[in-house]
Tab-separated table of C-alpha atoms in Angstrom:
chain	number	residue	atom	x	y	z
A	11	MET	CA	0.000	0.000	0.000
A	12	ALA	CA	1.299	3.452	-0.899
A	13	ILE	CA	-0.006	6.723	0.514
A	14	SER	CA	1.099	10.226	-0.432
A	15	TYR	CA	2.364	12.652	2.145
A	16	SER	CA	3.651	16.196	2.523
A	17	ILE	CA	5.918	17.781	5.092
A	18	TYR	CA	4.885	21.245	6.264
A	19	ASP	CA	6.743	23.642	8.521
A	20	VAL	CA	4.044	25.098	10.763
A	21	PHE	CA	3.813	28.355	12.719
A	22	THR	CA	6.337	29.981	10.422
A	23	ARG	CA	6.474	31.796	7.078
A	24	GLN	CA	9.945	30.398	6.327
A	25	LYS	CA	11.071	26.928	5.315
A	26	LEU	CA	13.223	24.995	7.790
A	27	ALA	CA	11.815	26.913	10.757
A	28	GLY	CA	8.732	26.389	12.905
A	29	ASN	CA	7.454	22.920	13.751
A	30	PRO	CA	7.672	20.243	11.011
A	31	LEU	CA	4.559	18.137	10.442
A	32	ALA	CA	3.981	15.042	8.333
A	33	VAL	CA	0.544	15.036	6.666
A	34	MET	CA	-0.496	11.569	5.450
A	35	PHE	CA	-3.294	11.673	2.857
A	36	GLY	CA	-5.755	8.868	2.120
A	37	ALA	CA	-5.115	7.138	5.445
A	38	ASP	CA	-8.541	5.462	5.701
A	39	GLY	CA	-7.155	1.932	5.425
A	40	LEU	CA	-4.588	2.279	8.199
A	41	ASP	CA	-5.200	0.787	11.637
A	42	ASP	CA	-4.053	2.405	14.884
A	43	ALA	CA	-0.899	0.314	15.232
A	44	THR	CA	0.218	1.173	11.703
A	45	MET	CA	-0.412	4.883	12.184
A	46	LEU	CA	1.640	4.862	15.370
A	47	ALA	CA	4.431	2.963	13.615
A	48	ILE	CA	4.461	5.512	10.787
A	49	ALA	CA	4.601	8.364	13.311
A	50	ARG	CA	7.624	6.698	14.906
A	51	GLU	CA	9.199	6.268	11.472
A	52	MET	CA	8.692	9.954	10.628
A	53	ASN	CA	10.074	10.838	14.092
A	54	LEU	CA	8.514	14.301	14.152
A	55	SER	CA	6.690	15.725	17.139
A	56	GLU	CA	3.421	14.866	15.365
A	57	THR	CA	2.145	13.121	12.257
A	58	VAL	CA	-1.442	13.700	11.140
A	59	PHE	CA	-3.474	11.170	9.151
A	60	VAL	CA	-6.161	12.555	6.853
A	61	ARG	CA	-9.224	10.331	6.442
A	62	LYS	CA	-12.740	10.732	5.072
A	63	SER	CA	-15.339	11.773	7.620
A	64	ASP	CA	-18.707	10.070	7.925
A	65	ASN	CA	-20.179	13.572	8.197
A	66	PRO	CA	-20.335	15.186	4.725
A	67	ALA	CA	-20.194	18.640	6.331
A	68	TYR	CA	-16.633	17.981	7.520
A	69	ALA	CA	-13.640	18.460	5.225
A	70	ALA	CA	-11.828	15.472	6.745
A	71	SER	CA	-11.352	13.353	9.820
A	72	LEU	CA	-7.928	13.674	11.450
A	73	ARG	CA	-5.971	11.237	13.601
A	74	ILE	CA	-2.959	12.766	15.328
A	75	PHE	CA	0.003	10.757	16.620
A	76	THR	CA	3.234	11.615	18.387
A	77	PRO	CA	6.041	9.022	18.250
A	78	ALA	CA	4.654	7.608	21.511
A	79	SER	CA	0.864	7.926	21.464
A	80	GLU	CA	-2.277	9.374	19.909
A	81	LEU	CA	-3.571	12.840	20.826
A	82	PRO	CA	-7.232	13.892	20.843
A	83	PHE	CA	-6.262	17.385	19.665
A	84	ALA	CA	-3.148	19.337	18.734
A	85	GLY	CA	-2.575	22.793	17.330
A	86	HIS	CA	0.178	22.489	14.760
A	87	PRO	CA	-1.400	19.383	13.136
A	88	THR	CA	-4.716	21.261	12.936
A	89	VAL	CA	-3.159	24.336	11.317
A	90	GLY	CA	-0.899	22.277	9.065
A	91	ALA	CA	-3.590	19.805	7.973
A	92	ALA	CA	-6.131	22.576	7.323
A	93	ILE	CA	-3.632	24.314	5.030
A	94	ALA	CA	-2.439	21.081	3.376
A	95	ILE	CA	-5.995	19.979	2.549
A	96	ALA	CA	-6.947	23.450	1.281
A	97	GLU	CA	-3.848	23.739	-0.910
A	98	ARG	CA	-4.434	20.234	-2.279
A	99	ASN	CA	-8.007	21.109	-3.259
A	100	HIS	CA	-7.454	24.707	-4.428
A	101	THR	CA	-4.514	25.027	-6.786
A	102	ASP	CA	-5.560	28.173	-8.679
A	103	GLY	CA	-4.892	31.604	-7.216
A	104	GLU	CA	-5.892	32.972	-3.860
A	105	ALA	CA	-8.644	31.553	-1.697
A	106	ASP	CA	-10.399	32.250	1.585
A	107	MET	CA	-12.444	29.434	3.065
A	108	VAL	CA	-13.847	27.893	6.208
A	109	SER	CA	-13.730	24.156	6.860
A	110	VAL	CA	-14.480	21.834	9.754
A	111	LEU	CA	-12.025	19.100	10.705
A	112	GLU	CA	-13.150	16.146	12.790
A	113	GLU	CA	-10.736	15.318	15.636
A	114	LEU	CA	-11.130	13.038	18.635
A	115	VAL	CA	-11.754	16.110	20.802
A	116	GLY	CA	-14.671	17.037	18.512
A	117	PRO	CA	-15.245	19.177	15.396
A	118	VAL	CA	-12.719	21.992	14.914
A	119	ARG	CA	-13.721	24.993	12.788
A	120	CYS	CA	-10.861	26.439	10.726
A	121	ALA	CA	-10.507	29.529	8.546
A	122	ILE	CA	-7.827	29.288	5.844
A	123	ARG	CA	-6.215	31.990	3.706
A	124	ILE	CA	-4.192	31.057	0.604
A	125	ARG	CA	-2.160	33.643	-1.306
A	126	PRO	CA	0.103	32.787	-4.260
A	127	GLY	CA	3.788	33.129	-3.428
A	128	GLU	CA	3.133	33.342	0.326
A	129	ALA	CA	2.913	30.907	3.203
A	130	SER	CA	-0.749	30.070	3.794
A	131	PHE	CA	-2.442	30.971	7.085
A	132	ALA	CA	-5.019	29.054	9.125
A	133	GLU	CA	-6.806	29.831	12.361
A	134	PHE	CA	-9.089	27.582	14.381
A	135	ASP	CA	-11.563	28.048	17.201
A	136	LEU	CA	-10.583	26.193	20.354
A	137	PRO	CA	-12.766	23.073	20.494
A	138	ARG	CA	-12.622	23.299	24.290
A	139	LYS	CA	-12.067	26.300	26.522
A	140	SER	CA	-9.050	26.073	28.761
A	141	ALA	CA	-9.797	24.882	32.297
A	142	ARG	CA	-7.592	24.789	35.360
A	143	VAL	CA	-6.843	21.499	37.097
A	144	SER	CA	-6.211	22.049	40.796
A	145	LEU	CA	-3.575	19.635	42.091
A	146	PRO	CA	-0.812	20.140	44.672
A	147	LEU	CA	2.493	21.089	43.034
A	148	ASP	CA	5.972	20.948	44.577
A	149	HIS	CA	7.829	24.008	43.279
A	150	ALA	CA	11.220	22.718	44.435
A	151	GLN	CA	10.761	19.493	42.480
A	152	ILE	CA	9.610	21.417	39.422
A	153	ALA	CA	12.690	23.650	39.620
A	154	ASP	CA	14.977	20.611	39.894
A	155	ALA	CA	13.347	18.955	36.876
A	156	ILE	CA	13.914	21.989	34.639
A	157	GLY	CA	17.382	22.752	35.984
A	158	LEU	CA	16.660	26.116	37.598
A	159	ALA	CA	16.709	27.503	41.116
A	160	GLU	CA	13.319	27.703	42.772
A	161	SER	CA	13.811	31.489	42.995
A	162	GLN	CA	13.781	31.605	39.168
A	163	LEU	CA	10.215	30.294	39.021
A	164	GLY	CA	7.345	32.762	38.871
A	165	PHE	CA	6.961	36.438	38.107
A	166	GLU	CA	4.418	38.970	39.319
A	167	ASN	CA	1.481	36.836	40.529
A	168	HIS	CA	2.138	33.957	38.078
A	169	VAL	CA	2.821	30.588	39.709
A	170	PRO	CA	2.994	27.030	38.289
A	171	SER	CA	-0.470	25.706	37.426
A	172	ILE	CA	-2.082	22.985	35.334
A	173	TRP	CA	-4.388	23.826	32.421
A	174	THR	CA	-6.043	21.820	29.666
A	175	ALA	CA	-8.002	22.590	26.506
A	176	GLY	CA	-7.954	18.949	25.418
A	177	VAL	CA	-4.344	18.086	26.322
A	178	PRO	CA	-2.994	18.898	29.826
A	179	PHE	CA	0.079	21.047	30.472
A	180	LEU	CA	1.838	22.259	33.591
A	181	ALA	CA	2.394	25.945	32.818
A	182	ILE	CA	5.593	27.053	34.558
A	183	PRO	CA	6.318	30.787	34.727
A	184	VAL	CA	10.040	31.527	34.502
A	185	GLN	CA	11.613	34.753	35.712
A	186	ASN	CA	12.959	36.086	32.387
A	187	LEU	CA	14.538	35.248	29.024
A	188	SER	CA	17.960	34.698	30.595
A	189	ALA	CA	16.533	32.049	32.912
A	190	MET	CA	14.768	30.433	29.934
A	191	GLN	CA	18.122	29.983	28.222
A	192	GLU	CA	19.526	28.325	31.359
A	193	VAL	CA	16.860	25.603	31.418
A	194	ASP	CA	18.323	22.088	31.581
A	195	PHE	CA	15.316	19.791	31.390
A	196	ASP	CA	15.644	16.362	33.052
A	197	PRO	CA	13.058	13.939	31.579
A	198	THR	CA	13.640	11.332	34.301
A	199	LEU	CA	12.892	13.785	37.099
A	200	TRP	CA	9.903	15.132	35.187
A	201	LEU	CA	8.332	11.711	34.769
A	202	LYS	CA	8.603	11.198	38.536
A	203	LEU	CA	6.750	14.402	39.413
A	204	ALA	CA	4.308	14.869	36.501
A	205	PRO	CA	0.721	14.256	37.643
A	206	LEU	CA	-1.766	12.275	35.580
A	207	VAL	CA	-4.590	14.392	34.135
A	208	GLU	CA	-7.297	13.135	31.771
A	209	GLY	CA	-5.469	9.844	31.431
A	210	ARG	CA	-2.073	11.258	30.437
A	211	LEU	CA	0.978	12.735	32.149
A	212	VAL	CA	1.118	16.514	31.959
A	213	SER	CA	3.796	18.055	29.763
A	214	ALA	CA	6.033	20.956	30.806
A	215	TYR	CA	5.202	24.339	29.268
A	216	LEU	CA	7.607	27.063	30.356
A	217	TYR	CA	6.879	30.722	29.723
A	218	CYS	CA	8.099	34.238	30.450
A	219	ARG	CA	7.029	37.674	29.303
A	220	GLY	CA	8.532	39.256	26.197
A	221	GLY	CA	10.545	37.543	23.531
A	222	VAL	CA	13.429	37.660	21.129
A	223	ASN	CA	10.930	38.964	18.587
A	224	HIS	CA	9.934	42.403	19.852
A	225	ALA	CA	6.269	41.732	18.946
A	226	ALA	CA	6.040	38.591	21.092
A	227	LYS	CA	4.106	38.913	24.339
A	228	PHE	CA	5.388	35.572	25.675
A	229	HIS	CA	8.439	33.368	25.103
A	230	THR	CA	7.795	29.644	25.648
A	231	ARG	CA	9.390	26.193	25.644
A	232	MET	CA	7.653	22.792	25.789
A	233	PHE	CA	9.013	19.406	26.895
A	234	SER	CA	7.061	16.135	26.840
A	235	PRO	CA	8.997	12.914	27.487
A	236	SER	CA	5.725	10.964	27.855
A	237	MET	CA	4.821	11.913	24.255
A	238	GLY	CA	8.285	11.041	22.987
A	239	ILE	CA	9.093	14.740	22.423
A	240	SER	CA	12.397	15.936	23.889
A	241	GLU	CA	11.488	19.547	23.046
A	242	ASP	CA	8.836	20.940	20.725
A	243	PRO	CA	9.422	23.930	18.403
A	244	ALA	CA	5.759	25.008	18.586
A	245	THR	CA	2.791	23.638	20.521
A	246	GLY	CA	-0.646	24.939	19.621
A	247	ALA	CA	-2.430	22.730	22.171
A	248	ALA	CA	-0.199	24.208	24.873
A	249	ALA	CA	-0.988	27.730	23.700
A	250	ALA	CA	-4.678	26.806	23.853
A	251	ALA	CA	-4.288	25.619	27.446
A	252	PHE	CA	-2.116	28.654	28.248
A	253	SER	CA	-4.980	30.984	27.314
A	254	GLY	CA	-6.596	30.072	30.633
A	255	ALA	CA	-3.453	30.930	32.589
A	256	ILE	CA	-3.118	34.308	30.856
A	257	HIS	CA	-6.754	35.150	31.536
A	258	HIS	CA	-6.533	34.012	35.156
A	259	PHE	CA	-3.244	35.537	36.284
A	260	ASP	CA	-3.451	38.735	34.232
A	261	SER	CA	-7.100	39.312	35.250
A	262	LEU	CA	-8.098	40.332	31.732
A	263	ALA	CA	-10.894	42.861	31.469
A	264	ASP	CA	-13.559	42.608	28.789
A	265	GLY	CA	-12.130	43.124	25.307
A	266	HIS	CA	-10.149	41.578	22.476
A	267	TYR	CA	-6.591	40.365	23.100
A	268	PRO	CA	-4.255	39.485	20.205
A	269	ILE	CA	-1.226	37.710	21.685
A	270	LEU	CA	1.857	36.575	19.767
A	271	ILE	CA	3.663	33.629	21.398
A	272	GLU	CA	7.152	32.624	20.290
A	273	GLN	CA	8.631	29.163	20.774
A	274	GLY	CA	11.465	27.060	19.366
A	275	VAL	CA	14.071	29.840	19.551
A	276	GLU	CA	16.505	27.783	21.618
A	277	MET	CA	16.151	24.943	19.093
A	278	GLY	CA	17.011	27.134	16.120
A	279	ARG	CA	13.454	26.736	14.796
A	280	PRO	CA	11.674	29.968	15.764
A	281	SER	CA	7.890	29.684	15.686
A	282	HIS	CA	5.140	32.263	16.045
A	283	ILE	CA	1.718	31.267	17.348
A	284	HIS	CA	-1.159	33.723	17.161
A	285	LEU	CA	-3.535	33.487	20.118
A	286	ASN	CA	-6.635	35.665	20.010
A	287	MET	CA	-8.978	35.887	22.977
A	288	ASP	CA	-12.286	37.673	23.378
A	289	VAL	CA	-13.215	38.301	27.005
A	290	LYS	CA	-16.815	39.100	27.926
A	291	GLU	CA	-18.199	39.495	31.430
A	292	ARG	CA	-14.709	38.594	32.743
A	293	GLU	CA	-14.789	35.153	31.054
A	294	ILE	CA	-13.175	33.918	27.846
A	295	ALA	CA	-16.028	34.038	25.342
A	296	ARG	CA	-13.943	32.853	22.408
A	297	ALA	CA	-10.335	31.898	21.751
A	298	ARG	CA	-8.537	31.093	18.506
A	299	ILE	CA	-5.110	29.745	17.569
A	300	GLY	CA	-3.550	30.602	14.226
A	301	GLY	CA	-0.359	30.518	12.254
A	302	HIS	CA	1.296	30.154	8.880
A	303	ALA	CA	2.528	26.924	7.292
A	304	ILE	CA	4.664	26.205	4.249
A	305	ARG	CA	5.217	22.947	2.373
A	306	VAL	CA	8.834	21.757	2.242
A	307	ALA	CA	8.569	18.213	0.858
A	308	THR	CA	6.232	15.694	-0.760
A	309	GLY	CA	6.538	11.973	-1.295
A	310	THR	CA	5.036	8.506	-1.121
A	311	PHE	CA	5.078	6.260	1.916
A	312	ASP	CA	5.183	2.543	1.088
A	313	ILE	CA	3.922	0.064	3.693
């Protein structure tokens, strides 16, 4: 059996930056074990499998795998797959469209913009609002696991906290950019302290204010040994979860908040994630994640 695939760099306008994604087309005949094996073979943070949906209103059904397990939802596969499917179906000139992708977390509504000669852009509504998970956290153990002093954790009123919008993350505020560059993540220590939330170990999502890019509001890093990811260049699901932490700790008033999040800088793969939040009556009424993606390779996978 042969299936076609494309590699996209996601959350970037430039090739060989951002977070690479393998998009496998026509994956209807693949079982779960084969999809996981292919994801391990590709050895990227995520591989997305595009299948036909039973609902004719949906553009496709997606299955998302890391090298270690399946995810119910992920940001860079959603953005990358939305763009890959749109570019595959619309090859003439510019296009603006809305499509719905079926994921295990539920239907995900995406808006896609294609412009000739430019990296395409996609933005999706969060299928689930971010929610906080209240569990006891040992700050000293967290500091040890990321290789920092406990005094380097936190800024202003931000403290470590767990959030999920489909995939759980322990959001760890770090003092500043200098401390971010000092991080020495220990996966063994992390696996000992990481709590289990929604049936999976939480991943580490580190953040501080500002960024190397002057437009960035936050600089982030993500580590997930339980997913088989040593470090991720861009994590849309983490940004989705992080929206709850921003709203909570920054006490956002009613209004619209466009927030640029950078990630992957320390890996040499800078990524830019667009988070937009609308706050009404002191609650998040709507949140969206968006970014660019550009195709860097195509091929055929023989199994």
